[in-house]
N, CA and C of each residue as an Amber inpcrd file, in Angstrom:
protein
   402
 -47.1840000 -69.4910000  -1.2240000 -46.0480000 -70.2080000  -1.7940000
 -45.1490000 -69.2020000  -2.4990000 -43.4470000 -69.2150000  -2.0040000
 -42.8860000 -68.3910000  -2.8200000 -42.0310000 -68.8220000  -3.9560000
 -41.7190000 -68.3350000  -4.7680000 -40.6750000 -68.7670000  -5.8990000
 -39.2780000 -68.9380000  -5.7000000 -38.8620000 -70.2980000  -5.8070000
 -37.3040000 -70.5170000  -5.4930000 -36.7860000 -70.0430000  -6.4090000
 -36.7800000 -70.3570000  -7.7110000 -35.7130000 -69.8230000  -8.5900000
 -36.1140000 -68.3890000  -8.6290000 -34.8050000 -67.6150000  -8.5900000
 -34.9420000 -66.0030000  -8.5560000 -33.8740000 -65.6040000 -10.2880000
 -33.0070000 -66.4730000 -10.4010000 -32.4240000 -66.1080000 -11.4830000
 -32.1710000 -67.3030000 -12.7230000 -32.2000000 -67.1650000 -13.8010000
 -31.9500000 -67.9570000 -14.2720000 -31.3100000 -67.5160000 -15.8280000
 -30.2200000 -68.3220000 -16.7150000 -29.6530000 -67.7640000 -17.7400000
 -30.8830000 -68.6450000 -18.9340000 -31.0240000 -67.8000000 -19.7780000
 -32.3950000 -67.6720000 -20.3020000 -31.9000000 -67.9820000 -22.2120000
 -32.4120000 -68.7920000 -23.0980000 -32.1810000 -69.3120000 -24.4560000
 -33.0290000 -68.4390000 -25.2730000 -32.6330000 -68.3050000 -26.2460000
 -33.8630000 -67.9360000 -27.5930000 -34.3560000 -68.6820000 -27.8620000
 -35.3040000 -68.6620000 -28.4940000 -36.0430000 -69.8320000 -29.2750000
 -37.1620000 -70.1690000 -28.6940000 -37.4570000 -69.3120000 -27.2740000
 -38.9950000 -69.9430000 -26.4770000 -40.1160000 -69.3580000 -27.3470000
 -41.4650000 -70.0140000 -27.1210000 -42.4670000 -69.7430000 -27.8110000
 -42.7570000 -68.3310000 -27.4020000 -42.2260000 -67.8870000 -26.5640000
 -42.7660000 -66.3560000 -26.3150000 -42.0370000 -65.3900000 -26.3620000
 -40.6430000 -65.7260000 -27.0340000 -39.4630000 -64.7480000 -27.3160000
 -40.1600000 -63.3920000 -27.4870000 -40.8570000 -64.0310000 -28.9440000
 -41.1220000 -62.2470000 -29.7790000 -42.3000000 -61.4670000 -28.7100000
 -43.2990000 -62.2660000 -28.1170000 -44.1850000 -61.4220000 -27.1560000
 -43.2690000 -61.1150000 -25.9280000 -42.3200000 -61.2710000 -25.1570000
 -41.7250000 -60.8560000 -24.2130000 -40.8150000 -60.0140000 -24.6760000
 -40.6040000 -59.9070000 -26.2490000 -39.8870000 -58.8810000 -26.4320000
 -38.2340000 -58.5280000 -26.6130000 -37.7880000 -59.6070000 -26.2420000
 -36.2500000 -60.2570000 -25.4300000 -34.7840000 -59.4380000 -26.4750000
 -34.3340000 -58.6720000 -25.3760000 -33.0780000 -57.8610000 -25.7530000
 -31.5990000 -58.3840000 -25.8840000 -31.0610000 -58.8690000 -26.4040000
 -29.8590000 -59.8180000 -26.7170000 -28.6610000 -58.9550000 -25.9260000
 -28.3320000 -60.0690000 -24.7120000 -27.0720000 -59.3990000 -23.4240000
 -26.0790000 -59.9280000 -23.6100000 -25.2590000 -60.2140000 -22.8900000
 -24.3270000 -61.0850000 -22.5900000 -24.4150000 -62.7460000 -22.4080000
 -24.2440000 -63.3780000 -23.8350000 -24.6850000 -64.8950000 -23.4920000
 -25.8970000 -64.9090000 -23.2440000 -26.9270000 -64.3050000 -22.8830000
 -28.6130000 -64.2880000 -22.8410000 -29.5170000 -63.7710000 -23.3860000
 -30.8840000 -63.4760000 -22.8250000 -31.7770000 -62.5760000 -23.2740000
 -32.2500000 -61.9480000 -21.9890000 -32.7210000 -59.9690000 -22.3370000
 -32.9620000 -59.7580000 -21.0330000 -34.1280000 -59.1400000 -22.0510000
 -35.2410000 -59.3510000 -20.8320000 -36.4440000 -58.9540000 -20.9370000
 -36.5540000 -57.1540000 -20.9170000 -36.8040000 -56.2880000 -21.8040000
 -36.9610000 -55.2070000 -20.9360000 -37.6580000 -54.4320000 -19.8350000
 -37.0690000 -54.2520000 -18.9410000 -37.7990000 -53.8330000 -17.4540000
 -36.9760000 -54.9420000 -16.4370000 -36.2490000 -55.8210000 -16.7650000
 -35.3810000 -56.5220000 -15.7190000 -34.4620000 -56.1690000 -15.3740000
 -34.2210000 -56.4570000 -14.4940000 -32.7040000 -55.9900000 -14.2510000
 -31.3550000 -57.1990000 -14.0930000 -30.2810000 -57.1440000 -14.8320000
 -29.6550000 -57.6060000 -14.9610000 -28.8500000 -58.1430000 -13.2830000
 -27.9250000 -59.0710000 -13.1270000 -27.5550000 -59.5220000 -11.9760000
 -26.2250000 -59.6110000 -12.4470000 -25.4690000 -60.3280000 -13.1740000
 -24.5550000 -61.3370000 -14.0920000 -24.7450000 -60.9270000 -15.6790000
 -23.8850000 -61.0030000 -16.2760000 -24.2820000 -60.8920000 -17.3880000
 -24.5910000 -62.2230000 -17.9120000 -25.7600000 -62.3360000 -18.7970000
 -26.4490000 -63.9150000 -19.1210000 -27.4390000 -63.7680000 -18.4100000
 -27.4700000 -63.4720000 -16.4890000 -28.7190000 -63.5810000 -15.9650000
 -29.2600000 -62.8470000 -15.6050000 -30.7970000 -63.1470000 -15.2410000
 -31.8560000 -61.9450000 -14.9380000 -32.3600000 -62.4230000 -14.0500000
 -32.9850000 -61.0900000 -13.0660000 -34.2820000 -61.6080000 -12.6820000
 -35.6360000 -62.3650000 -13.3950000 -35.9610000 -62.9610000 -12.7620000
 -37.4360000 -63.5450000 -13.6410000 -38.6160000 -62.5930000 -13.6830000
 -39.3990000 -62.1100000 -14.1600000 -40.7210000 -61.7230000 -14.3700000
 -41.8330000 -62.6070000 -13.9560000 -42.7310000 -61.5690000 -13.1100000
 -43.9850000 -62.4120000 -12.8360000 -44.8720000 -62.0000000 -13.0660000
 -45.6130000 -63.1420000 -14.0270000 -46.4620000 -63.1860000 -14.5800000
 -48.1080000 -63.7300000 -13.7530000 -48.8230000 -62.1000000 -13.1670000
 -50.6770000 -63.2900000 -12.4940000 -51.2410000 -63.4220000 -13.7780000
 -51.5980000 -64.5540000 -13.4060000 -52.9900000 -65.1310000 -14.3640000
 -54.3860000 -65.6450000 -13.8930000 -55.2990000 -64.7180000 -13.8730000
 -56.9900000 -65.0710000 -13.5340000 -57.4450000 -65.8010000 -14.3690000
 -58.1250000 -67.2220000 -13.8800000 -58.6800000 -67.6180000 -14.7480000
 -57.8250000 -69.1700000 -15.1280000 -56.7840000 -69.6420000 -14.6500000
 -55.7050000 -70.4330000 -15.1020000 -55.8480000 -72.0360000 -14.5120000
 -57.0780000 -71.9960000 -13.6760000 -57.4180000 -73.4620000 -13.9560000
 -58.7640000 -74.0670000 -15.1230000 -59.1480000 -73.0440000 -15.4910000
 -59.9130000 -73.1550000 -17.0790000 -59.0660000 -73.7890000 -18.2570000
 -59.8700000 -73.7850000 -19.3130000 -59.2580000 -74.1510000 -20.2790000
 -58.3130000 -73.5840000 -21.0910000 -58.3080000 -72.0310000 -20.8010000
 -57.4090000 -71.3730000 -22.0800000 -56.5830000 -71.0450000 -20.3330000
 -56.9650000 -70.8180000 -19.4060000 -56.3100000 -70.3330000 -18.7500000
 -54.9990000 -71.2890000 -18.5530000 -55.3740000 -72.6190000 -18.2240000
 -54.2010000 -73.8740000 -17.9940000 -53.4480000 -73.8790000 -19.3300000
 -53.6850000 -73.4170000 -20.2080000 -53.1080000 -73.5630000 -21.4210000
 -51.8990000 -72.7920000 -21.6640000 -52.8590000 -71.5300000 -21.2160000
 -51.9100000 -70.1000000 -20.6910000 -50.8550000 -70.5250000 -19.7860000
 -51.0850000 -70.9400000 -19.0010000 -50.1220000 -71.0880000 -17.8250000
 -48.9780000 -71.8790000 -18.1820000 -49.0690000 -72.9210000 -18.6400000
 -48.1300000 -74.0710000 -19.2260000 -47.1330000 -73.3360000 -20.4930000
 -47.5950000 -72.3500000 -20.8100000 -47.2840000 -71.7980000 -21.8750000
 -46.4040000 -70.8770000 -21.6170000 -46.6180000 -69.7590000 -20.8880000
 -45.6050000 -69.2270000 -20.4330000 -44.5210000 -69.5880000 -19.2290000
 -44.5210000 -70.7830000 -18.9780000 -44.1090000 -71.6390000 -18.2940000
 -43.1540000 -72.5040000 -19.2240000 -43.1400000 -72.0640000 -20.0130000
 -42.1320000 -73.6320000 -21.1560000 -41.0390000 -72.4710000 -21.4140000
 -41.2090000 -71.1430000 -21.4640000 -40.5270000 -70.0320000 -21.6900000
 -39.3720000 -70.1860000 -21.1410000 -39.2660000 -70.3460000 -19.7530000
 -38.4820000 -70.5190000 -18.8120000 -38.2820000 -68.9880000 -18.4720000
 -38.8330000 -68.2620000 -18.8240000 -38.2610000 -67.0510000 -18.9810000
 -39.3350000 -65.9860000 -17.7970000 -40.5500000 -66.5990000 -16.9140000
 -41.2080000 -65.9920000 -16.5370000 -41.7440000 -66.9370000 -14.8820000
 -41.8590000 -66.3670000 -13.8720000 -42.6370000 -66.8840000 -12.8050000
 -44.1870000 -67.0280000 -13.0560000 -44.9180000 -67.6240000 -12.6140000
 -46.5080000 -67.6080000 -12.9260000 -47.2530000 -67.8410000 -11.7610000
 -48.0750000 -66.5780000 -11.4560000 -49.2650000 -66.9050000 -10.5660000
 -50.5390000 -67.0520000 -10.9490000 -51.0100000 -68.2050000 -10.1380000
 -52.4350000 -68.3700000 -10.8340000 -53.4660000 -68.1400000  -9.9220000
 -54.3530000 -67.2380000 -10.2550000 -55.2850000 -66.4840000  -8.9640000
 -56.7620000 -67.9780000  -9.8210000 -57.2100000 -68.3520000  -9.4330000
 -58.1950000 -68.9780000 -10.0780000 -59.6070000 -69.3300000  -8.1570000
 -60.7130000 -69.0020000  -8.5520000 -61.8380000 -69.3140000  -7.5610000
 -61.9460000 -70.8570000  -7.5650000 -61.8090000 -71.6100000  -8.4890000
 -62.1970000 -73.1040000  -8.7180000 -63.5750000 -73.2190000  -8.6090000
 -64.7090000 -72.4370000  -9.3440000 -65.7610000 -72.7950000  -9.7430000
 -65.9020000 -74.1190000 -10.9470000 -66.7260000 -74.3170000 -11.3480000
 -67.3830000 -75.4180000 -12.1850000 -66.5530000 -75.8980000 -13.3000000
 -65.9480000 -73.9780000 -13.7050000 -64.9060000 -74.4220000 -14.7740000
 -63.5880000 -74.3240000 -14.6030000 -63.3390000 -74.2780000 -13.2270000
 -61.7990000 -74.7170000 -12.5000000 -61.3670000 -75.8890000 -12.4970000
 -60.1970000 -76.6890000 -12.7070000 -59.9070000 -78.0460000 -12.5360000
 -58.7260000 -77.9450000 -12.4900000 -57.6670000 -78.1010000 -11.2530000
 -56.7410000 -77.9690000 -10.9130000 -55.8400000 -79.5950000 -11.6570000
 -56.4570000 -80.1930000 -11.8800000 -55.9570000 -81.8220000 -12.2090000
 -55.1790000 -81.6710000 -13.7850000 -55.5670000 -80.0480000 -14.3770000
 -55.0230000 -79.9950000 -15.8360000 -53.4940000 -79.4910000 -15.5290000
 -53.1780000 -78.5070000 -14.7890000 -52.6600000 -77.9730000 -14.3200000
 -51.0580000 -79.2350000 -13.6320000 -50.9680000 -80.5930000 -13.1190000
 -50.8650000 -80.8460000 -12.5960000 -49.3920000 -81.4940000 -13.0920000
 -49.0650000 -81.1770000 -14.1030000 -47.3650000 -81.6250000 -14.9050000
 -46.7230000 -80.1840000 -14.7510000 -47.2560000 -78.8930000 -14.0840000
 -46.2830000 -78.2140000 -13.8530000 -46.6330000 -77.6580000 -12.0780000
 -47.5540000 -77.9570000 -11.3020000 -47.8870000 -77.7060000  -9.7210000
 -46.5770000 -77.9170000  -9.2500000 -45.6490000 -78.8490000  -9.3560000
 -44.3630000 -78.6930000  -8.5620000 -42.9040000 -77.8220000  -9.1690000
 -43.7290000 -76.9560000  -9.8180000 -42.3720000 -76.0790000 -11.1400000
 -41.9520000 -75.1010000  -9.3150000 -40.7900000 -74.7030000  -9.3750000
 -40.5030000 -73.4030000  -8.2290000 -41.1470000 -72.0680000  -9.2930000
 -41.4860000 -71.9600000 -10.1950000 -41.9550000 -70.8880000 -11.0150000
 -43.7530000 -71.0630000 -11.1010000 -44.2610000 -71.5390000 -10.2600000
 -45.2970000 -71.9520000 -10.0770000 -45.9720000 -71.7680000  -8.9010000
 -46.9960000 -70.8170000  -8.8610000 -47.7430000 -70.4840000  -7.3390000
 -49.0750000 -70.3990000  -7.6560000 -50.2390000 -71.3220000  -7.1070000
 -51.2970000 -70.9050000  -7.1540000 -52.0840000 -70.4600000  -6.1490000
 -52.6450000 -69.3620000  -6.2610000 -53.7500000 -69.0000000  -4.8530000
 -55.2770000 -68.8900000  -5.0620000 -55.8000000 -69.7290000  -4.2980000
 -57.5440000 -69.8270000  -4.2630000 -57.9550000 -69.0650000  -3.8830000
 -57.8100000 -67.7320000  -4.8230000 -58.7080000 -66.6520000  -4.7040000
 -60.0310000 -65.6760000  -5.8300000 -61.1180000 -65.3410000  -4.9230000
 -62.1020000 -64.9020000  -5.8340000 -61.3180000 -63.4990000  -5.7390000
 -61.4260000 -63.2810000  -7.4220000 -61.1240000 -62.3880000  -7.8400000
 -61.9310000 -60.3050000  -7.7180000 -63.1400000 -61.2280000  -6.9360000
 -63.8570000 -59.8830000  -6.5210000 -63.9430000 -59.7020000  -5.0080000
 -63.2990000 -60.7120000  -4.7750000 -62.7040000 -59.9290000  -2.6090000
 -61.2920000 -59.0920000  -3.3820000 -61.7650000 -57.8980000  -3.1690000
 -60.6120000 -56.7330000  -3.2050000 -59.3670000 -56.8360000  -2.2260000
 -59.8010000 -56.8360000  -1.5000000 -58.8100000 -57.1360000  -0.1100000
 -57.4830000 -58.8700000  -0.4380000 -58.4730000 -60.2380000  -0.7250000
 -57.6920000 -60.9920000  -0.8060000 -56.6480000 -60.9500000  -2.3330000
 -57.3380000 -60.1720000  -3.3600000 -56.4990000 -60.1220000  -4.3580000
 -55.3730000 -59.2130000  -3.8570000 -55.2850000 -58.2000000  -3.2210000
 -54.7170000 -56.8930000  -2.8730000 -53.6110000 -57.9890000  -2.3620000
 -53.9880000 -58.7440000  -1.2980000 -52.6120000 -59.7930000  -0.6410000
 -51.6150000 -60.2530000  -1.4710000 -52.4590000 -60.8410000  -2.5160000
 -51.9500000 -61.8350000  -3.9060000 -50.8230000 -60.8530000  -4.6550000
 -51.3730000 -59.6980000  -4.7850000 -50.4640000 -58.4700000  -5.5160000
 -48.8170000 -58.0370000  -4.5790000 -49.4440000 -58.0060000  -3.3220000
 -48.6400000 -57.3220000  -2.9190000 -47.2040000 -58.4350000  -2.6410000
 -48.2620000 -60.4050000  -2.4460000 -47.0810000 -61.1230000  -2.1050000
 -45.5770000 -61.4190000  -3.2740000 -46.9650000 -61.6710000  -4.7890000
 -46.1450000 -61.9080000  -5.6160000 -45.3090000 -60.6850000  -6.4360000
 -45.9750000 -59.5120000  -6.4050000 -45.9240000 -58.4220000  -7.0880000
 -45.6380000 -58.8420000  -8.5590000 -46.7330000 -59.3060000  -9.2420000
 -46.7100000 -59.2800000 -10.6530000 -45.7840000 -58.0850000 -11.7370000
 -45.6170000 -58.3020000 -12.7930000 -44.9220000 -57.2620000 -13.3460000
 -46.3750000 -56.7420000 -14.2630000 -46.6820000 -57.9860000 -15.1160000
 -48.4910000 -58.1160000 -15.7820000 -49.1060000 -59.0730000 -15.3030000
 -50.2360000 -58.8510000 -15.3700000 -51.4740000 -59.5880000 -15.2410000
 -52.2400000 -60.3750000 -16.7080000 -52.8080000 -61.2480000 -16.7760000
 -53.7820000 -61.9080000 -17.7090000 -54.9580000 -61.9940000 -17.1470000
 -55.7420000 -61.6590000 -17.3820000 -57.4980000 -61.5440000 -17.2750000
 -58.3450000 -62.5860000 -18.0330000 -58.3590000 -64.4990000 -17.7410000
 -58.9000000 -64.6850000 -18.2340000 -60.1780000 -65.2860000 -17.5580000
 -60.2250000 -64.8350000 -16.2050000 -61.3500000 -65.4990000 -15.5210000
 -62.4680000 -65.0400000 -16.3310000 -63.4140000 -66.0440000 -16.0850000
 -65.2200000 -65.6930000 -16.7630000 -65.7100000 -66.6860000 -16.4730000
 -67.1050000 -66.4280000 -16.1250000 -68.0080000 -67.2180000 -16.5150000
 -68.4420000 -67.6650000 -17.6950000 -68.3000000 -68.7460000 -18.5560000
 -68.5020000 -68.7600000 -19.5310000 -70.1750000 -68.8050000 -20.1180000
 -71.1240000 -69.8470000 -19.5840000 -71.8710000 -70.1060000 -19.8000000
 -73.3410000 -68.8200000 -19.6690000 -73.7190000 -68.4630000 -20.3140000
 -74.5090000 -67.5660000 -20.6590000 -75.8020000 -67.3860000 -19.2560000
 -76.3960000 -68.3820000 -19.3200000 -77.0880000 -68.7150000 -17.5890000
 -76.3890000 -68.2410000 -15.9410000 -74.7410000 -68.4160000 -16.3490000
 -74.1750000 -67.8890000 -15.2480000 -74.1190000 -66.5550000 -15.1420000
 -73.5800000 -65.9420000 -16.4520000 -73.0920000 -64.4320000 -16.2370000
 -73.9600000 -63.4260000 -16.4880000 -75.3520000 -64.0880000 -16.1190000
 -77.0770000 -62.7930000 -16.2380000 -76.6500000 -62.4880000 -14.7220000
């Protein structure tokens, strides 16, 4: 799945202003490392996230997702503590791509990288439960 919106003119005041860092442009905010198009607009940043049908992970996701200010991929396996159903007030965002992938096939993550080309990554896949991760 690819991302429709490619540009968008971007507000202060998102919950993730001060962590994204945001450089005051023309009528906007530009992230540094974007590149400007228009003055006001930017490219978007993409953001993978492992781990994002979990609990902190869906949390994560929705979160930098209210920003408006970022694309989001969500690499998640959908083991035990996957549940795509939390997830499911932003599955039709165009800033929204998820791929069902285990994070230890080298090869299928390598795809994931190369389709979305992240700018960062979030690492929150785990096993949580102590019995799983012996």
């Amino acid at each position: 799945m690819r991302f429709a919106a490619q540009q968008r003119k971007l507000t202060s005041g998102s919950i993730l202003d001060q962590h994204l860092n945001p450089v005051r442009t023309h009528g906007g905010y530009l992230a540094p490392g974007t590149a400007t198009v228009n003055p006001g607009l930017v490219i978007l940043k993409t953001i993978l996230i492992t781990g994002g049908a979990g609990f902190i992970g869906s949390t994560t996701v929705r979160t930098f997702l209210a920003t408006g200010a970022v694309r989001v991929v969500n690499v998640d396996k959908l083991t035990y503590a996957g549940n795509l159903d939390s997830l499911e007030d932003v599955a039709g965002s165009p800033d929204y791509a998820f791929e069902p992938v285990d994070i230890c096939d080298g090869q299928a993550l390598r795809r994931v990288f190369e389709r979305h080309r992240p700018s960062a990554a979030v690492h929150l896949a785990a096993e949580s439960h102590v019995d799983r991760s012996i």
